[in-house]
CSV table of C-alpha atoms and ligand atoms in Angstrom, one decimal:
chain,number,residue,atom,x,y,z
A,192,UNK,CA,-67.2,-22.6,-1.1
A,193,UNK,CA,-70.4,-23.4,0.7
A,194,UNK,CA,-73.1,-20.6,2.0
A,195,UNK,CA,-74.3,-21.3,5.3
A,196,UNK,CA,-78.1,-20.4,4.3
A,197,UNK,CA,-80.5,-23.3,5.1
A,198,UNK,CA,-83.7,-22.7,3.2
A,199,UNK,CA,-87.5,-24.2,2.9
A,200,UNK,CA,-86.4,-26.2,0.3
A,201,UNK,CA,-83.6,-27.4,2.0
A,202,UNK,CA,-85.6,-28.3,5.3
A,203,UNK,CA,-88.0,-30.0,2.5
A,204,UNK,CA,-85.2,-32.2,1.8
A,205,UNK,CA,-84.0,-33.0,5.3
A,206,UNK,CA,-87.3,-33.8,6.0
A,207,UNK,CA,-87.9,-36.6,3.6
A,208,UNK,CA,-84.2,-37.8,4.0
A,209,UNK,CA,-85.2,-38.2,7.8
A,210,UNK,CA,-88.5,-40.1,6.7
A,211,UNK,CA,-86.2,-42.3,4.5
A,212,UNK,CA,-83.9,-43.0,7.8
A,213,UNK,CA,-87.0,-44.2,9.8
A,214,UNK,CA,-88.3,-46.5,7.0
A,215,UNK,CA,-85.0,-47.8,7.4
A,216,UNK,CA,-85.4,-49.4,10.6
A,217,UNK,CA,-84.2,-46.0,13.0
A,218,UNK,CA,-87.0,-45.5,16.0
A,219,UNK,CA,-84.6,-43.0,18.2
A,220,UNK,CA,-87.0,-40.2,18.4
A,221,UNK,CA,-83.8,-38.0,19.7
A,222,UNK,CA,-81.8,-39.3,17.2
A,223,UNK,CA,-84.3,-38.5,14.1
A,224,UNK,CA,-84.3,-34.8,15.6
A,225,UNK,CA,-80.7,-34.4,15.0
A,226,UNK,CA,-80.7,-35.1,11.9
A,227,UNK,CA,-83.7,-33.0,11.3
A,228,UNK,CA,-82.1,-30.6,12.9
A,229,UNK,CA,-78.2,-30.7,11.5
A,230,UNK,CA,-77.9,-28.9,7.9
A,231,UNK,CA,-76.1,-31.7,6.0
A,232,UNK,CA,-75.6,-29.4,2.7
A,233,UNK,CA,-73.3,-27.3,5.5
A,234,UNK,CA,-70.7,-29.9,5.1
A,235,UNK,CA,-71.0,-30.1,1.5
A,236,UNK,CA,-69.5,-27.6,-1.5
A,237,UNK,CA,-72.0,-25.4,-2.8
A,238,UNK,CA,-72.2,-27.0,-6.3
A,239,UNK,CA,-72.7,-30.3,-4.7
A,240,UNK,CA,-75.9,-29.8,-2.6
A,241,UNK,CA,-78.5,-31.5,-3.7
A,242,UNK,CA,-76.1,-34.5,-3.0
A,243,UNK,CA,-76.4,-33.5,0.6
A,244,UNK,CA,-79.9,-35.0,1.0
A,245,UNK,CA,-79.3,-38.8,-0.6
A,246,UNK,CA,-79.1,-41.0,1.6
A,247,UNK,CA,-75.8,-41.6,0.5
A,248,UNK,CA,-71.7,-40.9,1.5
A,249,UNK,CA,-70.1,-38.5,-0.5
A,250,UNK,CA,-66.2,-37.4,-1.4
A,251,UNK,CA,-64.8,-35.0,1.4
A,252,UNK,CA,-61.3,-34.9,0.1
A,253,UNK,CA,-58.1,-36.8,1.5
A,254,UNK,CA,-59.4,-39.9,0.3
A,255,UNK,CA,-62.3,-39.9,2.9
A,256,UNK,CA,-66.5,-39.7,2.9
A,257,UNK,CA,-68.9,-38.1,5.1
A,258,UNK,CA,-70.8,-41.1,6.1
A,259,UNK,CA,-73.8,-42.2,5.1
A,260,UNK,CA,-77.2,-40.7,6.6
A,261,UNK,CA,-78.3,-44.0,7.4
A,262,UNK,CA,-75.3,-45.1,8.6
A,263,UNK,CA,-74.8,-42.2,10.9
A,264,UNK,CA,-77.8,-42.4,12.4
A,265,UNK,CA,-77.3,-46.3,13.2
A,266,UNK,CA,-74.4,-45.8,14.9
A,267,UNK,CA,-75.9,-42.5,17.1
A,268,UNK,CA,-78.9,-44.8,18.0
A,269,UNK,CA,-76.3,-47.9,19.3
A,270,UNK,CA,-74.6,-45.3,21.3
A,271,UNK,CA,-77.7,-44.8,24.0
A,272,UNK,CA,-76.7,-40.7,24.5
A,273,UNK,CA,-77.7,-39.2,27.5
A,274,UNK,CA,-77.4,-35.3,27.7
A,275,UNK,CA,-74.0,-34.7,29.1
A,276,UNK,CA,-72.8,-38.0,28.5
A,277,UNK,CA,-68.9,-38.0,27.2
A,278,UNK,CA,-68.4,-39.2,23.9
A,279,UNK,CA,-65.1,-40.2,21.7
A,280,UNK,CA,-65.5,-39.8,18.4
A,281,UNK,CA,-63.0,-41.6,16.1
A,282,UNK,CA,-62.7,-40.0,12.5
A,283,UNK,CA,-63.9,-36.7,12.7
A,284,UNK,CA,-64.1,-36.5,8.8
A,285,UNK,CA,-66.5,-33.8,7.8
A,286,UNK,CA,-68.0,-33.0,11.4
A,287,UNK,CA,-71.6,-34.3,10.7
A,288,UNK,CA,-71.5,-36.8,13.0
A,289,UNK,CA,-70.1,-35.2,15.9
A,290,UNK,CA,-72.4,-32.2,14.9
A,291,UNK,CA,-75.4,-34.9,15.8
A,292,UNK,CA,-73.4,-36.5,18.9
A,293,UNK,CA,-73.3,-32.9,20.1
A,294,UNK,CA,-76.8,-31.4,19.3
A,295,UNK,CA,-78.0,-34.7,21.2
A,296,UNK,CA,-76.4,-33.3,24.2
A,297,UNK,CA,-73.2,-34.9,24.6
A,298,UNK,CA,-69.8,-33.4,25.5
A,299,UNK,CA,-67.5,-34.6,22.1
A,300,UNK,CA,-63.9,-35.7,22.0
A,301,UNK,CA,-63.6,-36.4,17.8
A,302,UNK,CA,-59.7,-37.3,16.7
A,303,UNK,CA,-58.8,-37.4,12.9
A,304,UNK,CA,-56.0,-38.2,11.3
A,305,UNK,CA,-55.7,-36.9,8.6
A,306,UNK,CA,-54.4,-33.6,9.2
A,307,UNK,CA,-56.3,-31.5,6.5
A,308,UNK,CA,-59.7,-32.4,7.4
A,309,UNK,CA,-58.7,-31.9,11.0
A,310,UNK,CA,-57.5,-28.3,10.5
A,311,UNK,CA,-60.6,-27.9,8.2
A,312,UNK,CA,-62.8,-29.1,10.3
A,313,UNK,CA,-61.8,-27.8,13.6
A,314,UNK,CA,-62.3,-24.0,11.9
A,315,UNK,CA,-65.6,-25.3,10.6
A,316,UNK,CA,-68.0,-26.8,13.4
A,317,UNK,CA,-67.4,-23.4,15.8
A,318,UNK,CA,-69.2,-21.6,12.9
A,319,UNK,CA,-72.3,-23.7,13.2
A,320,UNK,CA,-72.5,-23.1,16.8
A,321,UNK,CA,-71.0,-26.1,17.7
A,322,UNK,CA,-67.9,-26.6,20.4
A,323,UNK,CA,-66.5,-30.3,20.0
A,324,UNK,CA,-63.2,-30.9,21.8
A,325,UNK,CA,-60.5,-31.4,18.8
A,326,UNK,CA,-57.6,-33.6,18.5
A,327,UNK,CA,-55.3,-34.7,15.7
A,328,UNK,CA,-53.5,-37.9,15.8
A,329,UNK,CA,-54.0,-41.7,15.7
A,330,UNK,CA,-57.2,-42.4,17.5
A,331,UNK,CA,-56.9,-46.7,17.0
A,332,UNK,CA,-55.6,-46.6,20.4
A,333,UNK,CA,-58.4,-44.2,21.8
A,334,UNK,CA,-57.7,-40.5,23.3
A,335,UNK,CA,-56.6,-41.7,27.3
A,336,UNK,CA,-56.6,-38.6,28.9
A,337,UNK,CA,-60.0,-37.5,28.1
A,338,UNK,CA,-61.3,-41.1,29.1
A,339,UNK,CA,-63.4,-43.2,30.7
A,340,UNK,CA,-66.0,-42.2,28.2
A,341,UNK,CA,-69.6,-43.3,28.2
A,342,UNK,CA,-69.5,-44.0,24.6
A,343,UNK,CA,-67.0,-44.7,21.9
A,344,UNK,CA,-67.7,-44.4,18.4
A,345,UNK,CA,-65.4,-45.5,15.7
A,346,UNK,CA,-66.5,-44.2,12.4
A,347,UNK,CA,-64.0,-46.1,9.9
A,348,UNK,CA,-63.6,-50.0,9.2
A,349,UNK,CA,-60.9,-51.3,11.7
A,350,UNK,CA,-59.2,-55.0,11.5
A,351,UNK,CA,-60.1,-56.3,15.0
A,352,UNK,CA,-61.7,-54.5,18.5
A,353,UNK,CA,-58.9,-52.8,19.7
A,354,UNK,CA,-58.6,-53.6,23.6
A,355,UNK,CA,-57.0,-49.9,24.1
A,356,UNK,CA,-60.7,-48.7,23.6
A,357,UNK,CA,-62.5,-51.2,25.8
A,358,UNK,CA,-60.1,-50.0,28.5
A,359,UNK,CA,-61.4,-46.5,28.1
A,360,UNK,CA,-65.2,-47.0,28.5
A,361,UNK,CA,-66.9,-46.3,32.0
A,362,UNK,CA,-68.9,-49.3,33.6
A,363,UNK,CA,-72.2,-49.3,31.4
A,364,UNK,CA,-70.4,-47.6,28.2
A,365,UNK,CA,-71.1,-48.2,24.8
A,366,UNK,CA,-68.2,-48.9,22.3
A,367,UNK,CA,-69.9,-48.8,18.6
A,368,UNK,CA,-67.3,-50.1,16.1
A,369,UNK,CA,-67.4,-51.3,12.1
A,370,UNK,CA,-65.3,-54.5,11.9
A,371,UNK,CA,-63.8,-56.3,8.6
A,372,UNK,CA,-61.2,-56.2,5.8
A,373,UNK,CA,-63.6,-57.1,3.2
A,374,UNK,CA,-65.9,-54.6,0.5
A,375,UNK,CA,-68.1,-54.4,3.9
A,376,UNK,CA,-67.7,-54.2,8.0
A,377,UNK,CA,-69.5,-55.9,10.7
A,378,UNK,CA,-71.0,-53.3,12.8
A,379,UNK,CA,-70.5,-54.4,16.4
A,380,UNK,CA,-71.6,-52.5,19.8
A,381,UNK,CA,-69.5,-54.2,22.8
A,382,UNK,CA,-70.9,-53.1,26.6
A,383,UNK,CA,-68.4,-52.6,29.3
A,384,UNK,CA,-70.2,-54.4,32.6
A,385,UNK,CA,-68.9,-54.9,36.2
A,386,UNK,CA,-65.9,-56.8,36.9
A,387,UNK,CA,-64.3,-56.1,33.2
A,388,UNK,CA,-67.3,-58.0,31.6
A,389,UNK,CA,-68.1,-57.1,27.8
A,390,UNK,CA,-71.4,-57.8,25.8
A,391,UNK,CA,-70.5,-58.1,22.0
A,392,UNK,CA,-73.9,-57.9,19.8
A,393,UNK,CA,-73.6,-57.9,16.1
A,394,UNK,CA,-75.3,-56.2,13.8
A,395,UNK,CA,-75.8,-55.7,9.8
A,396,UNK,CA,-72.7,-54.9,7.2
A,397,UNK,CA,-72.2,-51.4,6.8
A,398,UNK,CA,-69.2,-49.9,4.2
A,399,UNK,CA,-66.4,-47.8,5.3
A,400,UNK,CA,-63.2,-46.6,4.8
A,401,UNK,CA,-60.0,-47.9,6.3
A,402,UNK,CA,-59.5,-47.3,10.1
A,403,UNK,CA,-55.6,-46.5,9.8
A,404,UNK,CA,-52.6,-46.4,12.5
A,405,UNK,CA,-51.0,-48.3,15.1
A,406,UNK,CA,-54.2,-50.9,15.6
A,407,UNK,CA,-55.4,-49.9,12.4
A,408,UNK,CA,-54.9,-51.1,8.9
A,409,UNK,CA,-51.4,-49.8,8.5
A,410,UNK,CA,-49.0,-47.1,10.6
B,146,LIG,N1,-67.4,-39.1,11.2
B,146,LIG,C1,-67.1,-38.7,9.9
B,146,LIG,C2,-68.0,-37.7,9.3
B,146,LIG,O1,-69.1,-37.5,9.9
B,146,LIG,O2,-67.7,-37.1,8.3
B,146,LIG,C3,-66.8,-39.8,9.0
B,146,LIG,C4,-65.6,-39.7,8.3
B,146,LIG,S1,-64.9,-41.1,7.4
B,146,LIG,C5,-66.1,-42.3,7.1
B,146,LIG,C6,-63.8,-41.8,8.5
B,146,LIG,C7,-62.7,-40.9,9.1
B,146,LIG,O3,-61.8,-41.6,9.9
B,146,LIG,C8,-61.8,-40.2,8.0
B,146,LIG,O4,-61.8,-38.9,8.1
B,146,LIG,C9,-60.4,-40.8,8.3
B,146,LIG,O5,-59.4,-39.9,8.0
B,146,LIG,C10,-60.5,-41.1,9.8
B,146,LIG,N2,-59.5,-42.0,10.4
B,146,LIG,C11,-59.0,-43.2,9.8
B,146,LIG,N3,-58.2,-43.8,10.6
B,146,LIG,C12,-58.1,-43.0,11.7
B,146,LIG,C13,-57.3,-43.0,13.0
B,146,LIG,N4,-56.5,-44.0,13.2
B,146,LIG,N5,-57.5,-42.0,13.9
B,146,LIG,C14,-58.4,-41.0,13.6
B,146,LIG,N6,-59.1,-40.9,12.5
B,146,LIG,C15,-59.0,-41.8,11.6
């Protein structure tokens, strides 16, 4: 059960957890609102709360985490978001992170595979006034007929870049992706340019959970 009551003490938290997040190395002004802005304790049970405020992930059921604070907002600020800009999101999980994708303006695509958090979390995000576009299905090999996007963000660890995605970026999009089959992932953002040419920059080891399907970990 959760209460959708955000209170001083709760804004308290968000506040330092925000604080934390900058120390951390995130300067996105826009993307330190959002976070300030989301109610993270909204996506958690009731009796688990306080948890909602660690920079930390945390259980969501079906085997899966809401990501990391940190983590999320790493990923947000590699993304570049314009207002308006068209986003895939890959792992809906909980909804937190399409919850900041959208409150920064963008129009969100979010697949998920797992069918209980989809169904769960389609229901949910409506109620916090937010109206992401939901699909339920294997998302290693993007969502085409929503595409090009302007940004592609793949919130679980996948074996290899699949080339399905770089095909569905605009000219100048952003695909934001956690690489690796070890305890951690490479986080990588590859640029689509002009004449089919993609920048690869690589970043620090984040940890995630499996990406899973057909150019996933298993099908
Ligand atoms: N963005 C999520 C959030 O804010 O809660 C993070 C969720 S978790 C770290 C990663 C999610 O990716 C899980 O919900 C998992 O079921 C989903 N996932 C794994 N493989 C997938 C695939 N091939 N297609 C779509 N979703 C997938």
């Amino acid at each position: 059960m959760r209460h959708l009551k955000d209170s001083y003490k709760h804004k308290g938290m968000r506040k330092q957890l925000v604080k934390e997040v900058a120390s951390k190395g995130i300067r996105d002004e826009r993307v330190l609102n959002a976070l300030l802005k989301v109610p993270r304790h909204f996506f958690f049970d009731d009796i688990f709360d306080t948890h909602a405020y660690e920079d930390k992930a945390f259980p969501i059921g079906a085997g899966q985490t809401i990501s990391q604070p940190y983590t999320v907002a790493f990923q947000t600020e590699l993304l570049e978001i314009e207002p308006g800009d068209n986003i895939l999101e890959i792992g809906t999980g909980s909804g937190y992170q399409g919850a900041i994708l959208a409150e920064m303006g963008a129009n969100v695509y979010t697949i998920e595979y797992q069918k209980t958090l989809f169904d769960k979390t389609r229901k949910f995000l409506p109620k916090l006034g937010y109206s992401l576009n939901f699909f339920y299905g294997d998302g290693s090999k993007g969502l085409p007929q929503h595409a090009p996007y302007d940004g592609i963000i793949v919130t679980a660890g996948a074996p290899s870049v699949p080339n399905e995605l770089l095909k569905q970026l605009k000219v100048g999009g952003r695909l934001v992706i956690p690489v690796g089959g070890g305890r951690t992932q490479t986080m990588y953002k590859l640029t689509l340019h002009p004449n089919n040419k993609v920048m690869k920059k690589e970043y620090n080891q984040f940890r995630f959970v499996p990406l899973l399907g057909e150019k996933g970990w298993n099908k």
